[in-house]
Amino acid sequence: MPPTSHSAKDEDDFMAGLLGDLDDSFSNVVPSLNPSPVKPAPASRPPITPQKQVPKILLKHTQLRTIVPSPSKVFSAGDVDISALLEGAEDWDWDDMNSDLPTPKKASPRKPNKTPQAPPYIPETCTRCIVESIAESEKGGYYQKILVVKLDRNEERRSVVLRDDWVATDVRIGDIVNILGEFTLVSPSSSSVTLSITITSKSNLLVLHPDLLLTATTLANAPECRRKPLLQNLVRTTSETTPSLVWGNMLHEVMQACFTASRWEKQWIDERIREVILRGLNELIKIDIGIEQAARELSARAQGLVEFSKRYLSDVPKPDAILTNTRAVYKESPALLAISQLLDIEEDILSPTYGLKGKLDATVYAVISDPVPGSSQRNLTGGPVPFEIKTGRTVAAMEHRAQTMLYTILTAERYGVQVPAGLLYYTQTTEVVRVPATRNELRGLFTSRNEMAAYMMRRNRKVHLSQTDMEDGCTREPFLPPIIDNERTCKRCFALDACMLYRKAVENVIDTTSSIADIYEMKTGHLTPAHTTFFKQWEALVSLEEQDLIRFRKELWTMGAAERETKGRCFGSMLLDISFHRQAPQVPVSGDSKIHRFTYRFIRADTAGFLPSLLNGSMNSGDPVTVSVEPNLLALARGFIVELTPDAVVIGVDHEVNPQTIRTRLRGLQRGQTPSIPSQVIFRIDKDELLSGMGRIRNNLAQLFYADGDKRRLELVVDLRTPVFKDDALSVSSSIKKYGAHLNPNQRLAMEKVITAQDYALILGMPGMGKTVVIATIIKALVAMGKTILLTSYTHSAVDTILSKLTDADFGILRLGNLDKIHPDVHKLTLANRRTAMTIEQLQHQLMTPPVVATTCLSIDQCVKNKAAREGGLDVSLFRRLSDAHPHAVVDLTHQYRMNEDIMVLSNKLIYGDRLRCGSEKVAHQSLELPDRTFLDSLHESIASCHPDGCWLEKLMAER
């Protein structure tokens, strides 16, 4: 969407929603999530997100460093720490002391004292608990909630007291919570609870349902409307492509390329702009803009990059490198910024500690110079910070600030350093804005996060959902917040269609009086009771299946590698094979290079115990995976399996896996402990459950019911309108005669049904009945009739098998998809095998000329795992629904080509009612033939080797 400006009233409303119910006593709170004294984290704390090595720069350390003046003070003998006073004495300039003697000579400048390194970062103590009881009480005139919780790993009970705005948390018995803070001893009592913690506006933190990882963007948009981000999570709508969106994405790529290569010359930037445009030609087609116009637009928007590099890219801050802080009152000189190094780009971080996840535009090492009040001295600090790139004109927008604050938490946890603020860069103003991570605002964001997590869990609490429940419309607790009822805001919301559909079909709202009543009627007035019932039923079934994916996803941080490997969803005890030659993957034009930037091979570590074959589990080539380091570093890289053997796996990933960096990071995780870094880094490779797939399935379902949706398929799939077939015997007979002479009668009937279908035709047949052959023949006939064909299936192998039957075709075929998942024999049909398009016209020709386009489609796993979903009807395929309603649209293939007649008898009698036929006499009497009988004959050389009545082995191996 185009950038929007916010008025002062909008700012006030945002902060009011973020900091609701707070009083003035909170305004001066120290900006820390837990200001209590830091204590060592217990060994049993849950895994934290990966932390990376911070490179050394000019400051000569990897932690924060502060240079401050030493104020005058009178000390007693007991106050003096002699060792501290003499620290660095060997570096003192003793000759410089002469300049302090009374003399007319002007004193020479003094060298700054060597300052001590900042204290090491120690993560907040995180305790994972299960809520067992909830009580409410009043103390000192204040309302509070008292939770009795059981530790997740043992039976110990503790007490958690919620006060201030935390009492509004929708926590329930059985909920999982993370408590961040230190428990303290309680006075002796008859209760078994000996430790307690109080969570208030000033100290400690509660994370509700931490296994639900919400994005920072979701929370940043929540204050305006709680309903919108939840709908975005449920329905992954493909947003409408707009020029501002395209320019923003392209400019992100250009700046990230500049950071990566440390090149900021105008000519180099122009070359990167040209490359990005050529990679994004498909986006330019959507907005109907040519290459030259796009180049002019991006060049204009990128003008500030050169100035940005001159001003901010340095080891120490320059005088003009002003760091803006929109919340600060400048009475002294402003802060200055230097960015000395890029640490990472497009960094995915998961935090099951805070229940957050995010993709950071960039992470940089920033050196910040702050003025010391009342002094000419300046504080110098340095460390990793999140760097967010914004291409709009709105400076320090409310949602931008909230997003950046949350990224400071993710960065601190991954890099193991204090991150007091993040950076926002606006390309159109060349301005860098400092966003301090203040506790008040972070607390407001976390209470908002807990509220949305509670709504999301309401959907999952109803584990069993029977068919009767859905048909009777049983009352369930709402899993979406109420609408904000603001006509102006709702009308412009990109989630409006989904919002109104859920309000009508799921919430059964009747609205004729509100400010959005007209919009509601316009968006849902066309829906019938049958439509709303269908959507409600199938949306609920998808959600039930989604529960299993959520459960599998959290195993990444709640289950050890060895335990998860027994479930078939992990490879544990893996080593990086340094002898493997990494070859750059062949990158398709579609941009899949972001997924497969590096290729690694992992092998089993040498252990005394027996480890099963890698082929024993449920992970296969093409499956998405995450790469972690046992036991602490979570999801270092994401990718998919390229090749799998019994003892090795080759994986294409999005980030570099550097053992030296990982080993350094492991040392950092053991601060304050006896180092025990293994000589070899042990990895775990987990199957990655892509929850976004369910959101896309919901979107496909919802598209049927939108006011401007797919009305034709709504009639066919939901209303079950009778499909139409035309009577065109002449064209059918000529096509069958020309292309189907080699087909059997059933296959020719199927071909006739498809050619005459105006809506759809269904071909039913078990494996081995020639479906692939008949589909390939139908494609040839339809192309000859001037038709265009979309060939799709659930799997890449199914699509490629059909394409293998079309290798001799005299027409064009375009195969879309990730090259690593496409069969090598079909690579020649992909865009990657063609000359790179240099103009929009060339790309349009490559895309639109082939009459056949082949790709995979998204679907729920054919083996539906959730029992309640199966009972509710999710195991009923679309094929079955349509064939049961309209049997005349189905053609049965009864001739099979894989079993001889003896083997066919079993399935024919038990399942197919004697409808199966062998495709030919050759198939009916085919048998296995031994290529070499030497070994079998050698067993009969001895007379005593066989039974007098005959050799049982000879009978078993008979060729028949």
PDB file of N, CA and C in Angstrom, residues 170 175 214 263 502 525 540 852 878 948:
ATOM      1  N   ASP A 170      -5.302 -12.674  29.382  1.00  0.00           N
ATOM      2  CA  ASP A 170      -6.298 -13.752  29.301  1.00  0.00           C
ATOM      3  C   ASP A 170      -5.606 -15.102  29.483  1.00  0.00           C
ATOM      4  N   ASP A 175      -2.547 -23.269  30.312  1.00  0.00           N
ATOM      5  CA  ASP A 175      -1.768 -22.477  29.366  1.00  0.00           C
ATOM      6  C   ASP A 175      -0.272 -22.603  29.650  1.00  0.00           C
ATOM      7  N   LEU A 214       4.718 -14.767  16.916  1.00  0.00           N
ATOM      8  CA  LEU A 214       4.087 -13.695  16.164  1.00  0.00           C
ATOM      9  C   LEU A 214       5.160 -12.794  15.572  1.00  0.00           C
ATOM     10  N   ARG A 263      30.158  -1.395  -1.680  1.00  0.00           N
ATOM     11  CA  ARG A 263      30.321  -0.535  -2.858  1.00  0.00           C
ATOM     12  C   ARG A 263      29.165   0.452  -2.894  1.00  0.00           C
ATOM     13  N   TYR A 502     -15.518 -13.517   7.383  1.00  0.00           N
ATOM     14  CA  TYR A 502     -15.530 -14.182   8.696  1.00  0.00           C
ATOM     15  C   TYR A 502     -16.669 -13.647   9.560  1.00  0.00           C
ATOM     16  N   GLY A 525     -23.557  -9.555   0.814  1.00  0.00           N
ATOM     17  CA  GLY A 525     -24.970  -9.689   0.470  1.00  0.00           C
ATOM     18  C   GLY A 525     -25.262 -10.808  -0.502  1.00  0.00           C
ATOM     19  N   ALA A 540     -12.933 -24.488   9.396  1.00  0.00           N
ATOM     20  CA  ALA A 540     -12.674 -25.154  10.673  1.00  0.00           C
ATOM     21  C   ALA A 540     -11.852 -26.426  10.474  1.00  0.00           C
ATOM     22  N   VAL A 852       1.383 -24.721 -23.181  1.00  0.00           N
ATOM     23  CA  VAL A 852       1.296 -25.586 -21.999  1.00  0.00           C
ATOM     24  C   VAL A 852       2.194 -25.023 -20.904  1.00  0.00           C
ATOM     25  N   LEU A 878     -11.868 -33.159  -3.346  1.00  0.00           N
ATOM     26  CA  LEU A 878     -12.718 -32.453  -4.304  1.00  0.00           C
ATOM     27  C   LEU A 878     -13.182 -33.409  -5.397  1.00  0.00           C
ATOM     28  N   PRO A 948      12.611 -85.015  -1.617  1.00  0.00           N
ATOM     29  CA  PRO A 948      12.171 -85.964  -2.663  1.00  0.00           C
ATOM     30  C   PRO A 948      10.904 -85.522  -3.379  1.00  0.00           C
TER      31      PRO A 948
END
